[in-house]
């Protein structure tokens, strides 16, 4: 069975085409289209018409690419930048009408559940009680669990793009006062969630997302060309030392550092502050940078539960009421 998933994030639209034989999603083709929606949308503001046009074009291209690779219509979802927009429903309906793709949004808590599912499957049962951190453009997802599914999830408005716009938009590089103000906000919002993670005492901690991958590379993990099976550990102390480096440079010069791409250079500092503060408050000295995340979680869920669960997700997006998490069903063994 060949499947595809489309992920509309704050910076890119990503397509994964995967073979799902034997219950494992094995990628056969990936592609991405850069939109940089976070640069065109004020946090909490509407998505402007030019950005909607770009989104429609990217989703249409992703759908055509999936068809060329022999996959059925993609499971397509958008994260915080679309989810929090007041014209969300209009955007979703426009994409559907012009591309035929049922793009939907996922509540942050469901994003955390699906990302945890992907990370748990990658890490395996020997990892024991597992804590998860995922920094997106608009939100930070945190999860903890002892089994296949998380026992605790939280989604906080601490995305790297959102905080860059709020704290660093007027200064490049930002002043030390602005960096301290950002750290204070992150500490305040994370306090209760971090206390829960400390209390749970995870045996293993994982981090997903491009933000963590690039921070890991900056702090010395192996480059992507070494493949997904290389152990990549991001240490809190190394991240602490990297923050002054990032803060001293304008975004254009950060893009020259190892691992920091030009499209994400501006938000790399905010991402580093969130990552370090989260690790410090939760008591995590290091995290494993995990290559599987929400896209793999969506594929796994579809493999195990069939198409009915996705139909429920898209049905809820047709309703004008605020979306509610769609519970994950534990597959019988």
Short mmCIF file of C-alpha atoms in Angstrom, two decimals, residues 70-323:
data_model
loop_
_atom_site.label_atom_id
_atom_site.label_comp_id
_atom_site.label_asym_id
_atom_site.label_seq_id
_atom_site.Cartn_x
_atom_site.Cartn_y
_atom_site.Cartn_z
CA UNK A 70 1.37 6.08 -7.31
CA UNK A 71 -0.09 7.22 -3.99
CA UNK A 72 -3.74 7.90 -3.24
CA UNK A 73 -4.95 11.38 -2.35
CA UNK A 74 -2.75 12.76 0.42
CA UNK A 75 -3.62 13.01 4.09
CA UNK A 76 -3.16 16.77 4.31
CA UNK A 77 -3.02 18.86 7.46
CA UNK A 78 -1.90 22.32 8.53
CA UNK A 79 -0.31 23.26 11.84
CA UNK A 80 -0.47 26.34 14.06
CA UNK A 81 -0.05 29.10 11.46
CA UNK A 82 -3.32 28.08 9.76
CA UNK A 83 -5.03 26.68 12.86
CA UNK A 84 -4.86 30.01 14.71
CA UNK A 85 -5.90 32.19 11.75
CA UNK A 86 -9.38 33.75 12.08
CA UNK A 87 -10.03 32.97 8.38
CA UNK A 88 -9.02 29.33 8.81
CA UNK A 89 -12.26 27.88 7.45
CA UNK A 90 -12.16 30.08 4.36
CA UNK A 91 -8.58 29.00 3.67
CA UNK A 92 -9.41 25.31 4.06
CA UNK A 93 -12.45 25.59 1.81
CA UNK A 94 -10.45 27.45 -0.84
CA UNK A 95 -7.77 24.79 -0.88
CA UNK A 96 -10.37 22.04 -1.14
CA UNK A 97 -12.33 23.76 -3.92
CA UNK A 98 -9.28 24.50 -6.07
CA UNK A 99 -7.14 21.41 -5.47
CA UNK A 100 -9.53 18.64 -4.43
CA UNK A 101 -7.40 18.03 -1.34
CA UNK A 102 -9.16 17.93 2.04
CA UNK A 103 -6.69 20.05 3.97
CA UNK A 104 -7.55 20.13 7.68
CA UNK A 105 -6.08 21.49 10.88
CA UNK A 106 -5.16 19.43 13.91
CA UNK A 107 -5.54 20.70 17.48
CA UNK A 108 -2.17 21.14 19.16
CA UNK A 109 -2.87 18.31 21.58
CA UNK A 110 -3.52 15.92 18.70
CA UNK A 111 -0.29 17.08 17.05
CA UNK A 112 1.50 16.15 20.26
CA UNK A 113 -0.19 12.72 20.40
CA UNK A 114 0.68 11.88 16.81
CA UNK A 115 4.25 13.13 17.16
CA UNK A 116 4.66 11.03 20.30
CA UNK A 117 3.37 8.00 18.41
CA UNK A 118 5.98 8.51 15.68
CA UNK A 119 8.79 9.04 18.20
CA UNK A 120 7.77 6.04 20.31
CA UNK A 121 7.84 3.76 17.28
CA UNK A 122 11.24 5.07 16.24
CA UNK A 123 12.78 4.77 19.70
CA UNK A 124 11.17 1.44 20.61
CA UNK A 125 10.01 0.02 23.92
CA UNK A 126 13.46 -0.15 25.45
CA UNK A 127 13.41 3.65 25.75
CA UNK A 128 10.96 3.29 28.64
CA UNK A 129 9.02 6.30 29.97
CA UNK A 130 9.41 8.86 27.19
CA UNK A 131 9.30 12.66 27.18
CA UNK A 132 8.83 14.56 23.92
CA UNK A 133 9.59 18.16 22.92
CA UNK A 134 8.60 19.55 19.52
CA UNK A 135 9.15 23.20 18.54
CA UNK A 136 7.18 24.39 15.53
CA UNK A 137 6.79 27.82 14.05
CA UNK A 138 3.66 28.63 16.05
CA UNK A 139 3.62 26.28 19.02
CA UNK A 140 5.59 24.02 21.33
CA UNK A 141 4.24 20.53 21.90
CA UNK A 142 5.17 18.54 25.00
CA UNK A 143 4.19 14.95 25.75
CA UNK A 144 5.00 12.16 28.17
CA UNK A 145 4.04 8.51 28.18
CA UNK A 146 4.99 5.03 29.30
CA UNK A 147 3.28 3.17 26.46
CA UNK A 148 2.43 3.55 22.81
CA UNK A 149 0.36 6.66 23.45
CA UNK A 150 1.11 9.61 25.72
CA UNK A 151 -0.34 9.91 29.20
CA UNK A 152 0.06 13.68 29.13
CA UNK A 153 0.15 16.24 26.30
CA UNK A 154 0.32 20.02 26.13
CA UNK A 155 0.46 22.55 23.32
CA UNK A 156 1.77 26.02 24.17
CA UNK A 157 2.02 29.19 22.01
CA UNK A 158 5.82 29.11 22.15
CA UNK A 159 6.72 28.48 18.51
CA UNK A 160 10.00 29.86 17.21
CA UNK A 161 8.39 31.94 14.49
CA UNK A 162 5.69 33.37 16.75
CA UNK A 163 8.19 34.43 19.42
CA UNK A 164 10.62 35.88 16.88
CA UNK A 165 7.83 38.12 15.61
CA UNK A 166 6.84 39.12 19.14
CA UNK A 167 10.29 39.80 20.62
CA UNK A 168 12.86 40.25 17.85
CA UNK A 169 11.00 41.86 14.95
CA UNK A 170 12.40 45.33 15.57
CA UNK A 171 16.01 44.39 16.44
CA UNK A 172 18.48 42.30 14.46
CA UNK A 173 20.42 41.19 16.39
CA UNK A 174 18.22 41.70 19.45
CA UNK A 175 19.34 43.41 22.62
CA UNK A 176 20.16 41.32 25.72
CA UNK A 177 17.06 42.79 27.35
CA UNK A 178 14.82 41.36 24.63
CA UNK A 179 16.44 37.93 24.94
CA UNK A 180 15.90 38.00 28.72
CA UNK A 181 12.27 39.08 28.22
CA UNK A 182 11.73 36.13 25.89
CA UNK A 183 13.25 33.71 28.37
CA UNK A 184 11.01 35.06 31.14
CA UNK A 185 7.91 34.47 29.04
CA UNK A 186 8.97 30.92 28.15
CA UNK A 187 9.68 30.13 31.82
CA UNK A 188 6.31 31.48 32.89
CA UNK A 189 4.31 29.55 30.26
CA UNK A 190 6.26 26.31 30.74
CA UNK A 191 6.29 26.25 34.53
CA UNK A 192 3.38 23.89 35.17
CA UNK A 193 4.04 21.60 32.19
CA UNK A 194 7.72 21.30 33.13
CA UNK A 195 6.81 20.42 36.71
CA UNK A 196 4.69 17.54 35.41
CA UNK A 197 7.56 16.19 33.27
CA UNK A 198 10.00 16.43 36.20
CA UNK A 199 7.53 14.60 38.43
CA UNK A 200 7.09 11.81 35.86
CA UNK A 201 10.85 11.23 35.67
CA UNK A 202 11.30 10.12 32.04
CA UNK A 203 13.99 7.59 31.25
CA UNK A 204 14.41 8.89 27.69
CA UNK A 205 13.80 12.30 26.14
CA UNK A 206 13.39 12.98 22.43
CA UNK A 207 13.13 16.16 20.40
CA UNK A 208 11.61 16.45 16.95
CA UNK A 209 11.17 19.22 14.35
CA UNK A 210 13.49 21.08 12.01
CA UNK A 211 14.28 23.54 14.79
CA UNK A 212 15.79 20.83 16.97
CA UNK A 213 17.53 19.20 14.01
CA UNK A 214 19.27 22.45 13.12
CA UNK A 215 20.14 23.25 16.72
CA UNK A 216 21.57 19.76 17.07
CA UNK A 217 23.75 20.27 14.01
CA UNK A 218 24.90 23.64 15.38
CA UNK A 219 25.90 21.91 18.60
CA UNK A 220 27.85 19.14 16.90
CA UNK A 221 25.50 16.32 15.91
CA UNK A 222 26.12 14.43 12.68
CA UNK A 223 24.92 16.05 9.44
CA UNK A 224 21.85 14.70 7.69
CA UNK A 225 23.88 13.03 4.94
CA UNK A 226 25.02 10.45 7.52
CA UNK A 227 21.49 9.03 7.47
CA UNK A 228 18.66 8.71 10.00
CA UNK A 229 20.14 5.86 12.04
CA UNK A 230 23.05 7.83 13.49
CA UNK A 231 22.58 8.64 17.18
CA UNK A 232 22.17 12.40 17.55
CA UNK A 233 22.29 13.77 21.09
CA UNK A 234 21.66 17.45 21.81
CA UNK A 235 23.17 18.39 25.17
CA UNK A 236 21.75 21.21 27.25
CA UNK A 237 25.17 22.63 28.10
CA UNK A 238 26.14 22.84 24.42
CA UNK A 239 22.86 24.58 23.67
CA UNK A 240 23.43 27.06 26.50
CA UNK A 241 26.81 27.97 25.00
CA UNK A 242 25.29 28.38 21.53
CA UNK A 243 22.69 30.97 22.55
CA UNK A 244 25.14 33.91 23.03
CA UNK A 245 26.65 32.99 19.67
CA UNK A 246 23.30 33.25 17.95
CA UNK A 247 22.28 36.37 19.85
CA UNK A 248 25.41 38.26 18.81
CA UNK A 249 24.75 37.81 15.08
CA UNK A 250 22.14 39.24 12.72
CA UNK A 251 19.99 36.66 10.97
CA UNK A 252 21.96 36.84 7.73
CA UNK A 253 25.16 35.84 9.53
CA UNK A 254 23.50 33.11 11.58
CA UNK A 255 22.74 31.39 8.26
CA UNK A 256 26.50 30.87 7.86
CA UNK A 257 26.68 28.74 11.01
CA UNK A 258 26.66 24.92 10.80
CA UNK A 259 23.13 23.57 10.41
CA UNK A 260 21.31 26.91 10.34
CA UNK A 261 19.46 27.35 7.05
CA UNK A 262 18.75 30.80 5.64
CA UNK A 263 14.94 30.47 5.83
CA UNK A 264 15.13 29.59 9.54
CA UNK A 265 18.03 31.79 10.56
CA UNK A 266 15.84 34.59 11.91
CA UNK A 267 13.93 32.26 14.25
CA UNK A 268 16.92 30.12 15.28
CA UNK A 269 17.62 32.26 18.36
CA UNK A 270 14.07 32.08 19.67
CA UNK A 271 14.07 28.34 18.99
CA UNK A 272 17.30 27.92 20.94
CA UNK A 273 15.95 29.89 23.92
CA UNK A 274 12.75 27.81 23.99
CA UNK A 275 14.68 24.55 23.64
CA UNK A 276 17.22 25.36 26.37
CA UNK A 277 14.60 26.73 28.78
CA UNK A 278 12.37 23.69 28.24
CA UNK A 279 15.25 21.29 28.85
CA UNK A 280 16.37 23.17 31.95
CA UNK A 281 12.92 23.41 33.53
CA UNK A 282 12.13 19.77 32.82
CA UNK A 283 15.51 18.65 34.16
CA UNK A 284 16.62 17.11 30.85
CA UNK A 285 20.40 17.21 30.35
CA UNK A 286 20.18 15.85 26.81
CA UNK A 287 17.62 14.84 24.20
CA UNK A 288 17.79 12.45 21.28
CA UNK A 289 17.00 14.24 18.03
CA UNK A 290 14.43 11.90 16.49
CA UNK A 291 13.82 11.80 12.70
CA UNK A 292 10.22 10.56 13.02
CA UNK A 293 7.57 13.06 14.05
CA UNK A 294 4.03 14.08 13.17
CA UNK A 295 4.05 13.02 9.51
CA UNK A 296 5.10 9.51 10.47
CA UNK A 297 2.53 9.56 13.29
CA UNK A 298 -0.23 10.37 10.79
CA UNK A 299 0.89 7.52 8.51
CA UNK A 300 1.09 5.08 11.42
CA UNK A 301 -2.36 6.04 12.64
CA UNK A 302 -3.83 5.53 9.18
CA UNK A 303 -2.10 2.14 8.80
CA UNK A 304 -3.40 0.89 12.15
CA UNK A 305 -6.87 2.43 12.30
CA UNK A 306 -7.76 2.69 8.62
CA UNK A 307 -9.41 5.61 6.83
CA UNK A 308 -12.26 6.09 9.31
CA UNK A 309 -10.20 8.13 11.76
CA UNK A 310 -9.09 10.59 9.06
CA UNK A 311 -12.67 10.98 7.88
CA UNK A 312 -13.52 11.99 11.44
CA UNK A 313 -10.71 14.54 11.49
CA UNK A 314 -11.89 16.17 8.27
CA UNK A 315 -15.53 16.07 9.40
CA UNK A 316 -14.66 18.05 12.50
CA UNK A 317 -12.97 20.65 10.35
CA UNK A 318 -16.24 21.18 8.50
CA UNK A 319 -17.81 22.34 11.72
CA UNK A 320 -17.49 25.94 12.74
CA UNK A 321 -17.07 25.05 16.40
CA UNK A 322 -13.53 25.06 17.86
CA UNK A 323 -11.82 21.77 17.02
#
